[in-house]
Coordinates of C-alpha atoms and ligand atoms in Angstrom, one line a residue:
X1 CA 8.0 24.0 8.7
X2 CA 10.8 23.4 6.2
X3 CA 12.2 20.3 7.8
X4 CA 8.8 18.7 8.1
X5 CA 8.6 18.0 4.4
X6 CA 10.9 16.7 1.6
X7 CA 9.3 19.1 -1.0
X8 CA 7.6 21.8 0.9
X9 CA 7.2 23.9 -2.2
X10 CA 5.0 21.2 -3.7
X11 CA 3.4 19.7 -0.6
X12 CA 1.9 23.0 0.5
X13 CA 0.4 24.1 -2.8
X14 CA -3.3 25.0 -2.8
X15 CA -5.5 22.4 -4.6
X16 CA -5.9 24.9 -7.5
X17 CA -2.2 25.3 -7.9
X18 CA -1.6 21.5 -7.7
X19 CA -4.2 21.1 -10.4
X20 CA -2.4 23.6 -12.7
X21 CA 0.7 21.4 -12.4
X22 CA -1.3 18.4 -13.3
X23 CA -3.1 20.1 -16.2
X24 CA 0.3 21.1 -17.6
X25 CA 1.8 17.7 -17.3
X26 CA -1.3 16.0 -18.7
X27 CA -1.3 18.0 -21.9
X28 CA 2.1 16.7 -22.7
X29 CA 1.3 13.1 -21.4
X30 CA -1.9 12.9 -23.5
X31 CA 0.0 13.8 -26.7
X32 CA 2.7 11.3 -25.8
X33 CA 0.4 8.4 -25.1
X34 CA -1.5 8.9 -28.3
X35 CA 1.7 9.0 -30.3
X36 CA 3.6 6.3 -28.6
X37 CA 1.3 3.6 -27.1
X38 CA -0.2 1.1 -29.5
X39 CA -2.5 -0.2 -26.7
X40 CA -4.1 3.2 -26.2
X41 CA -4.1 4.2 -29.9
X42 CA -6.4 1.2 -30.3
X43 CA -8.4 1.7 -27.2
X44 CA -9.0 5.4 -27.9
X45 CA -9.8 5.2 -31.6
X46 CA -13.0 7.3 -31.1
X47 CA -11.4 10.2 -29.2
X48 CA -7.8 10.2 -30.4
X49 CA -8.2 13.4 -32.5
X50 CA -9.3 15.5 -29.5
X51 CA -7.5 17.4 -26.9
X52 CA -9.0 15.7 -23.8
X53 CA -8.4 17.7 -20.6
X54 CA -8.4 16.3 -17.0
X55 CA -11.9 17.8 -16.6
X56 CA -13.1 15.7 -19.5
X57 CA -11.2 12.5 -18.6
X58 CA -14.3 10.6 -17.6
X59 CA -15.2 10.2 -21.3
X60 CA -12.1 7.9 -21.7
X61 CA -12.6 4.2 -21.1
X62 CA -11.2 2.5 -18.0
X63 CA -8.1 0.3 -18.1
X64 CA -8.2 -3.0 -16.1
X65 CA -5.5 -5.3 -14.9
X66 CA -6.8 -8.1 -17.1
X67 CA -6.3 -5.9 -20.1
X68 CA -2.6 -5.4 -19.1
X69 CA -2.2 -9.2 -18.8
X70 CA -3.6 -9.6 -22.3
X71 CA -1.4 -6.9 -23.6
X72 CA 1.6 -8.8 -22.2
X73 CA 0.4 -12.0 -23.9
X74 CA 0.2 -10.1 -27.2
X75 CA 3.7 -8.6 -26.8
X76 CA 6.0 -10.2 -24.4
X77 CA 7.4 -9.3 -22.0
X78 CA 6.3 -5.7 -21.4
X79 CA 3.0 -5.5 -23.4
X80 CA 1.8 -3.3 -26.2
X81 CA 1.0 -0.7 -23.6
X82 CA 4.8 0.1 -23.5
X83 CA 5.2 3.6 -25.0
X84 CA 9.0 3.7 -25.4
X85 CA 11.6 1.4 -26.8
X86 CA 12.4 -1.6 -24.7
X87 CA 16.0 -0.4 -24.6
X88 CA 14.8 2.6 -22.4
X89 CA 13.8 0.1 -19.6
X90 CA 16.3 0.3 -16.7
X91 CA 14.4 -1.7 -14.1
X92 CA 11.8 -4.5 -14.2
X93 CA 9.6 -5.7 -11.4
X94 CA 6.8 -8.3 -11.1
X95 CA 3.5 -7.4 -9.4
X96 CA 3.0 -9.3 -6.2
X97 CA -0.7 -9.9 -6.6
X98 CA -2.2 -12.9 -5.0
X99 CA -4.4 -13.8 -7.9
X100 CA -3.9 -14.1 -11.7
X101 CA -0.7 -14.0 -13.7
X102 CA 1.9 -11.5 -12.5
X103 CA 2.6 -8.4 -14.6
X104 CA 6.0 -7.3 -15.7
X105 CA 6.4 -3.7 -14.6
X106 CA 9.0 -1.8 -16.7
X107 CA 10.5 1.6 -15.8
X108 CA 12.8 4.0 -17.6
X109 CA 15.4 6.1 -15.9
X110 CA 13.0 9.0 -15.8
X111 CA 10.2 6.7 -14.3
X112 CA 12.6 5.4 -11.6
X113 CA 13.5 8.9 -10.7
X114 CA 9.8 9.9 -10.4
X115 CA 9.1 6.9 -8.3
X116 CA 12.0 7.7 -5.9
X117 CA 10.9 11.4 -5.7
X118 CA 7.4 10.6 -4.7
X119 CA 8.2 7.5 -2.6
X120 CA 10.9 9.6 -0.8
X121 CA 8.2 12.2 0.0
X122 CA 6.2 9.4 1.5
X123 CA 8.9 8.0 3.7
X124 CA 9.9 11.5 4.8
X125 CA 6.3 12.3 5.7
X126 CA 6.3 9.1 7.8
X127 CA 9.2 10.5 9.8
X128 CA 12.5 9.3 8.2
X129 CA 15.2 12.0 8.1
X130 CA 18.8 12.6 7.1
X131 CA 20.9 11.2 9.9
X132 CA 18.7 8.2 10.4
X133 CA 20.1 4.7 9.7
X134 CA 17.3 2.5 8.5
X135 CA 17.4 -1.2 7.9
X136 CA 15.2 -2.3 5.0
X137 CA 13.8 -5.8 5.7
X138 CA 11.6 -6.6 2.7
X139 CA 12.2 -9.2 0.0
X140 CA 14.5 -7.9 -2.7
X141 CA 13.4 -10.6 -5.1
X142 CA 11.7 -8.9 -8.1
X143 CA 8.8 -7.1 -6.3
X144 CA 8.9 -3.4 -5.7
X145 CA 9.1 -3.8 -1.9
X146 CA 12.8 -4.6 -2.3
X147 CA 15.1 -2.3 -4.3
X148 CA 12.5 0.3 -5.3
X149 CA 11.4 0.9 -1.7
X150 CA 15.1 1.0 -0.8
X151 CA 15.6 3.9 -3.3
X152 CA 12.6 5.8 -1.8
X153 CA 14.2 5.4 1.7
X154 CA 17.5 6.7 0.3
X155 CA 15.8 9.7 -1.3
X156 CA 15.0 11.1 2.2
X157 CA 18.8 11.5 2.8
X158 CA 18.8 8.7 5.4
X159 CA 21.4 5.9 5.4
X160 CA 19.8 2.7 4.2
X161 CA 21.0 -0.8 5.1
X162 CA 19.8 -3.3 2.4
X163 CA 18.9 -6.3 4.6
X164 CA 16.1 -8.2 2.9
X165 CA 14.4 -11.1 4.7
X166 CA 15.5 -14.0 6.9
X167 CA 18.7 -14.2 9.0
X168 CA 17.1 -12.5 12.0
X169 CA 20.2 -13.2 14.2
X170 CA 22.4 -11.2 11.8
X171 CA 19.7 -8.5 11.7
X172 CA 19.7 -8.0 15.5
X173 CA 23.5 -7.8 15.5
X174 CA 23.5 -5.3 12.6
X175 CA 21.0 -3.1 14.3
X176 CA 23.3 -2.9 17.3
X177 CA 26.6 -2.7 15.4
X178 CA 25.5 0.1 13.0
X179 CA 23.4 2.1 15.5
X180 CA 20.4 1.6 13.3
X181 CA 17.5 4.0 14.3
X182 CA 14.7 2.9 12.1
X183 CA 13.3 -0.3 10.6
X184 CA 11.3 -0.7 7.4
X185 CA 9.4 -4.0 7.2
X186 CA 6.0 -5.7 7.1
X187 CA 3.8 -5.0 10.2
X188 CA 3.9 -8.6 11.2
X189 CA 7.7 -8.8 11.3
X190 CA 8.4 -7.1 14.6
X191 CA 6.4 -9.8 16.5
X192 CA 8.9 -12.4 15.1
X193 CA 11.9 -10.3 16.3
X194 CA 10.2 -9.8 19.6
X195 CA 9.9 -13.5 20.1
X196 CA 13.6 -14.1 19.4
X197 CA 14.6 -11.3 21.8
X198 CA 12.3 -12.5 24.6
X199 CA 13.7 -16.0 24.1
X200 CA 17.1 -14.6 25.1
X201 CA 15.6 -12.7 28.0
X202 CA 16.0 -9.3 26.2
X203 CA 13.7 -6.4 25.9
X204 CA 12.9 -5.1 22.3
X205 CA 13.4 -1.5 23.6
X206 CA 17.2 -2.4 24.1
X207 CA 17.5 -2.0 20.3
X208 CA 16.7 1.7 20.7
X209 CA 14.8 2.0 17.4
X210 CA 12.9 5.3 17.2
X211 CA 10.8 4.6 14.1
X212 CA 9.0 1.7 12.4
X213 CA 8.1 2.2 8.8
X214 CA 5.5 -0.3 7.5
X215 CA 3.7 -1.2 4.4
X216 CA 2.7 -4.2 2.4
X217 CA -0.2 -5.3 4.6
X218 CA -3.4 -3.6 5.6
X219 CA -4.4 -3.1 9.3
X220 CA -2.0 -0.4 10.1
X221 CA -4.7 2.2 10.6
X222 CA -5.8 0.3 13.6
X223 CA -4.8 2.5 16.6
X224 CA -4.8 -0.3 19.2
X225 CA -2.5 -2.4 17.0
X226 CA -0.1 0.5 16.5
X227 CA -0.2 1.4 20.2
X228 CA 0.6 -2.1 21.3
X229 CA 3.6 -2.2 18.9
X230 CA 4.8 1.3 20.1
X231 CA 4.5 0.1 23.7
X232 CA 6.7 -3.0 23.1
X233 CA 9.3 -1.3 20.9
X234 CA 9.3 2.3 22.1
X235 CA 9.3 3.5 18.4
X236 CA 6.8 5.5 16.4
X237 CA 4.7 3.3 14.1
X238 CA 3.8 4.7 10.7
X239 CA 2.2 3.3 7.5
X240 CA 4.9 4.7 5.3
X241 CA 4.1 2.9 2.1
X242 CA 0.9 2.7 0.1
X243 CA 0.7 2.2 -3.6
X244 CA 0.6 -0.4 -6.4
X245 CA 3.6 -1.2 -8.5
X246 CA 1.9 -0.8 -11.9
X247 CA 0.9 2.8 -11.0
X248 CA 3.5 4.0 -8.5
X249 CA 4.9 1.8 -5.8
X250 CA 4.5 4.3 -3.0
X251 CA 2.4 7.4 -3.2
X252 CA 0.8 7.7 0.2
X253 CA 1.8 7.6 3.9
X254 CA 0.9 8.7 7.4
X255 CA 2.4 11.8 9.0
X256 CA 2.8 12.0 12.8
X257 CA -0.4 14.1 13.2
X258 CA -2.8 11.9 11.4
X259 CA -4.0 8.3 11.3
X260 CA -4.8 8.6 7.7
X261 CA -2.7 8.4 4.5
X262 CA -1.6 11.6 2.7
X263 CA -1.7 11.4 -1.1
X264 CA 1.8 12.4 -2.2
X265 CA 1.7 11.6 -5.9
X266 CA -0.2 14.5 -7.6
X267 CA 2.7 15.5 -9.8
X268 CA 2.7 12.1 -11.4
X269 CA -0.7 10.6 -10.9
X270 CA -4.2 12.1 -11.4
X271 CA -6.7 10.4 -9.1
X272 CA -10.4 9.9 -9.6
X273 CA -12.9 8.0 -7.3
X274 CA -15.8 6.0 -8.8
X275 CA -18.7 4.2 -7.3
X276 CA -19.7 0.6 -8.0
X277 CA -21.5 1.6 -11.2
X278 CA -18.4 3.4 -12.5
X279 CA -19.7 6.9 -11.9
X280 CA -17.6 9.8 -10.6
X281 CA -17.5 10.4 -6.8
X282 CA -16.0 13.8 -6.0
X283 CA -13.0 13.8 -3.6
X284 CA -14.5 15.4 -0.4
X285 CA -14.5 14.4 3.2
X286 CA -16.5 11.2 3.8
X287 CA -16.6 10.2 0.1
X288 CA -16.0 6.5 -0.6
X289 CA -15.0 5.1 -3.9
X290 CA -12.6 2.9 -5.9
X291 CA -9.3 4.6 -6.7
X292 CA -8.8 5.2 -10.4
X293 CA -5.4 6.4 -11.5
X294 CA -4.1 8.2 -14.6
X295 CA -0.4 8.9 -15.1
X296 CA 0.4 12.6 -15.9
X297 CA 4.1 11.7 -15.9
X298 CA 5.2 8.2 -17.0
X299 CA 7.4 7.0 -19.9
X300 CA 7.4 3.2 -20.1
X301 CA 4.0 1.9 -19.3
X302 CA 1.6 4.9 -19.0
X303 CA -1.9 4.1 -17.8
X304 CA -5.1 6.0 -18.3
X305 CA -8.0 5.6 -15.9
X306 CA -6.6 2.5 -14.3
X307 CA -9.0 0.7 -12.0
X308 CA -6.9 -0.2 -8.9
X309 CA -9.7 -2.2 -7.2
X310 CA -8.8 -0.4 -3.9
X311 CA -11.7 1.3 -2.3
X312 CA -10.8 4.3 -0.2
X313 CA -12.6 6.6 2.2
X314 CA -11.6 10.3 2.0
X315 CA -10.9 11.6 5.5
X316 CA -9.6 15.1 5.0
X317 CA -9.1 17.7 2.2
X318 CA -8.1 20.8 4.2
X319 CA -4.6 21.5 5.5
X320 CA -3.2 19.0 8.0
X321 CA -1.5 19.9 11.3
X322 CA 1.8 18.8 9.6
X323 CA 1.5 21.7 7.2
X324 CA 0.7 19.6 4.1
X325 CA -2.3 20.6 2.0
X326 CA -2.6 17.2 0.3
X327 CA -5.9 15.2 0.8
X328 CA -6.0 12.2 3.2
X329 CA -7.7 8.8 3.0
X330 CA -8.0 5.4 4.5
X331 CA -8.1 2.1 2.5
X332 CA -11.4 0.5 3.1
X333 CA -10.8 -2.7 1.1
X334 CA -10.5 -4.2 -2.3
X335 CA -13.4 -4.7 -4.6
X336 CA -12.1 -8.2 -5.7
X337 CA -11.8 -9.4 -2.1
X338 CA -15.2 -8.2 -1.0
X339 CA -17.6 -10.9 -0.1
X340 CA -21.2 -10.9 1.0
X341 CA -22.6 -12.1 4.3
X342 CA -26.4 -11.9 4.7
X343 CA -26.6 -9.0 2.3
X344 CA -23.7 -7.1 3.9
X345 CA -20.6 -6.3 1.8
X346 CA -17.6 -7.4 4.0
X347 CA -14.0 -6.3 3.3
X348 CA -11.3 -8.6 4.8
X349 CA -9.5 -5.4 5.9
X350 CA -12.6 -4.6 8.1
X351 CA -12.3 -8.1 9.7
X352 CA -8.6 -7.3 10.2
X353 CA -9.4 -4.1 12.0
X354 CA -11.6 -6.0 14.3
X355 CA -9.0 -8.7 15.0
X356 CA -6.3 -6.1 15.6
X357 CA -8.4 -4.1 17.9
X358 CA -7.8 -6.8 20.5
X359 CA -4.0 -7.2 20.7
X360 CA -4.5 -8.6 24.2
X361 CA -6.3 -11.6 22.7
X362 CA -5.0 -12.1 19.2
X363 CA -1.6 -11.9 17.5
X364 CA -3.1 -10.1 14.5
X365 CA -2.5 -13.1 12.1
X366 CA -5.7 -14.7 10.8
X367 CA -7.5 -16.1 7.8
X368 CA -11.0 -15.8 6.6
X369 CA -12.3 -19.2 5.4
X370 CA -14.8 -19.0 2.6
X371 CA -16.2 -22.5 2.0
X372 CA -17.7 -23.1 -1.4
X373 CA -19.2 -20.4 -3.6
X374 CA -21.5 -18.9 -0.9
X375 CA -23.8 -17.3 0.0
X376 CA -22.4 -17.2 3.5
X377 CA -24.3 -16.6 6.7
X378 CA -21.3 -15.6 8.9
X379 CA -17.6 -14.7 8.6
X380 CA -15.6 -17.9 9.5
X381 CA -12.2 -16.8 10.9
X382 CA -9.2 -18.8 12.1
X383 CA -7.1 -16.4 14.2
X384 CA -3.9 -16.8 16.2
X385 CA -4.1 -16.2 19.9
X386 CA -1.9 -13.5 21.5
X387 CA 1.5 -14.7 22.9
X388 CA 1.0 -15.5 26.6
X389 CA -2.8 -16.1 26.4
X390 CA -3.7 -19.2 28.4
X391 CA -5.2 -22.0 26.3
X392 CA -8.0 -22.3 28.9
X393 CA -9.0 -18.7 27.9
X394 CA -9.3 -19.4 24.1
X395 CA -13.0 -19.9 24.1
X396 CA -13.8 -16.7 25.9
X397 CA -11.3 -14.8 23.8
X398 CA -12.9 -16.2 20.6
X399 CA -16.3 -14.9 21.7
X400 CA -14.8 -11.4 22.4
X401 CA -13.1 -11.4 18.9
X402 CA -16.4 -12.3 17.3
X403 CA -17.9 -9.2 18.9
X404 CA -15.0 -7.0 17.8
X405 CA -15.3 -8.3 14.2
X406 CA -19.0 -7.8 14.2
X407 CA -18.5 -4.2 15.3
X408 CA -16.0 -3.4 12.6
X409 CA -17.2 -5.5 9.7
X410 CA -20.9 -5.4 10.4
X411 CA -21.7 -9.1 10.1
X412 CA -21.6 -12.1 12.5
X413 CA -18.4 -14.0 12.9
X414 CA -17.4 -17.5 14.1
X415 CA -13.8 -17.4 15.4
X416 CA -11.6 -20.4 16.1
X417 CA -8.4 -19.5 18.1
X418 CA -5.1 -21.2 17.2
X419 CA -1.9 -21.2 19.2
X420 CA 0.5 -18.3 18.3
X421 CA 2.8 -18.7 15.3
X422 CA 0.6 -21.5 13.7
X423 CA -0.2 -19.5 10.5
X424 CA 2.5 -19.2 7.9
X425 CA 4.2 -15.8 7.5
X426 CA 5.0 -14.5 4.1
X427 CA 7.5 -12.0 2.8
X428 CA 5.0 -9.9 0.9
X429 CA 1.3 -9.4 1.1
X430 CA -0.5 -12.1 3.0
X431 CA -3.8 -13.3 1.5
X432 CA -6.4 -12.9 4.2
X433 CA -8.9 -15.2 2.5
X434 CA -8.7 -19.0 2.2
X435 CA -11.2 -20.5 -0.2
X436 CA -12.0 -24.1 0.4
X437 CA -14.5 -26.5 -1.4
X438 CA -17.7 -26.6 0.6
Ligands
LIG1 ZN1 -0.3 15.5 7.9

């Protein structure tokens, strides 16, 4: 299936052959990091004389985001974890995290090429092809969702229209004028476009888009949510974009045969899973663990055993129907967003899956309200009603959503329904939790 993959020679390697590629790159990367990174020379004082292999990598300490923040306080702006001269940096991004101080993410020419290579693999897997015209509607202001995602879209050979956010009227005209076939945006954005079109008595299918590429928010692995979007727009809906900018902005995406994310980044990132105690969890079907990433190819800000705080569930390790041999996963949630309700660990993404399982009742926009410091005895949720739902039916719909949340998140919920469009939309990741004083 040569036209099914951007890099079939890599994407169909056996796990053993993939590992040989990683071992090879790691041997060079390990020597480079020790020689060039002040941050790691310090952190690895005890092991720096040894040739540590990927098999033995668990003996190295973890790296956390807070340590990178401190590193950038010590040496502004890029931190003492920079491993090359600052004059090698060709692109700078800021992390878009919702908590803590933003990180400055620096990339060299080689890093930028690696990110495009792997991100391109992701977008291609999600269905983008040469001959497509894709309009990219994420914020270009500093975060990786803008220009870096743009470069990954271009890497597929498709024609990319750099649109950014806002100006929806011009967007609708541009799609028609240029014969645009695909849109790349946040999953909540099409609802806004739909509203504008319906207000003019138009049907979203008139735009003739064949593919929707999404990222930046969780909830996309919800089949009901995707199905309802596909019904409205007539396009295929894919999660085309999973990653984190300090590691690799896009290293996983869905193919047309699976609801799960293929890991595409093995030739730049070595992945481990760990449990809550920090012990290794092997990557096999059904395994759940926090994603820990080590660069095997990175020039500017190489990271070793970086704790991403994202908890994933491994859903497949054998070959997929698309022909790729890469392992698949779903994102279960984030360790730092997790909260406890009557002894049950609840991930906001599980609540989201519950809300999105009822597109007939809810728009998909919602907030979890955590009052005070806890403990909490139920999940308090403010959710927007679906467009067209009669206000007289809100109470009944709220009870049905409570049942759906309970089913997916495992704890009781108390839902208040709000009119559609009453919660603010954001250009980047939306924080699903609102913390209030008790
Ligand atoms: Zn696949």
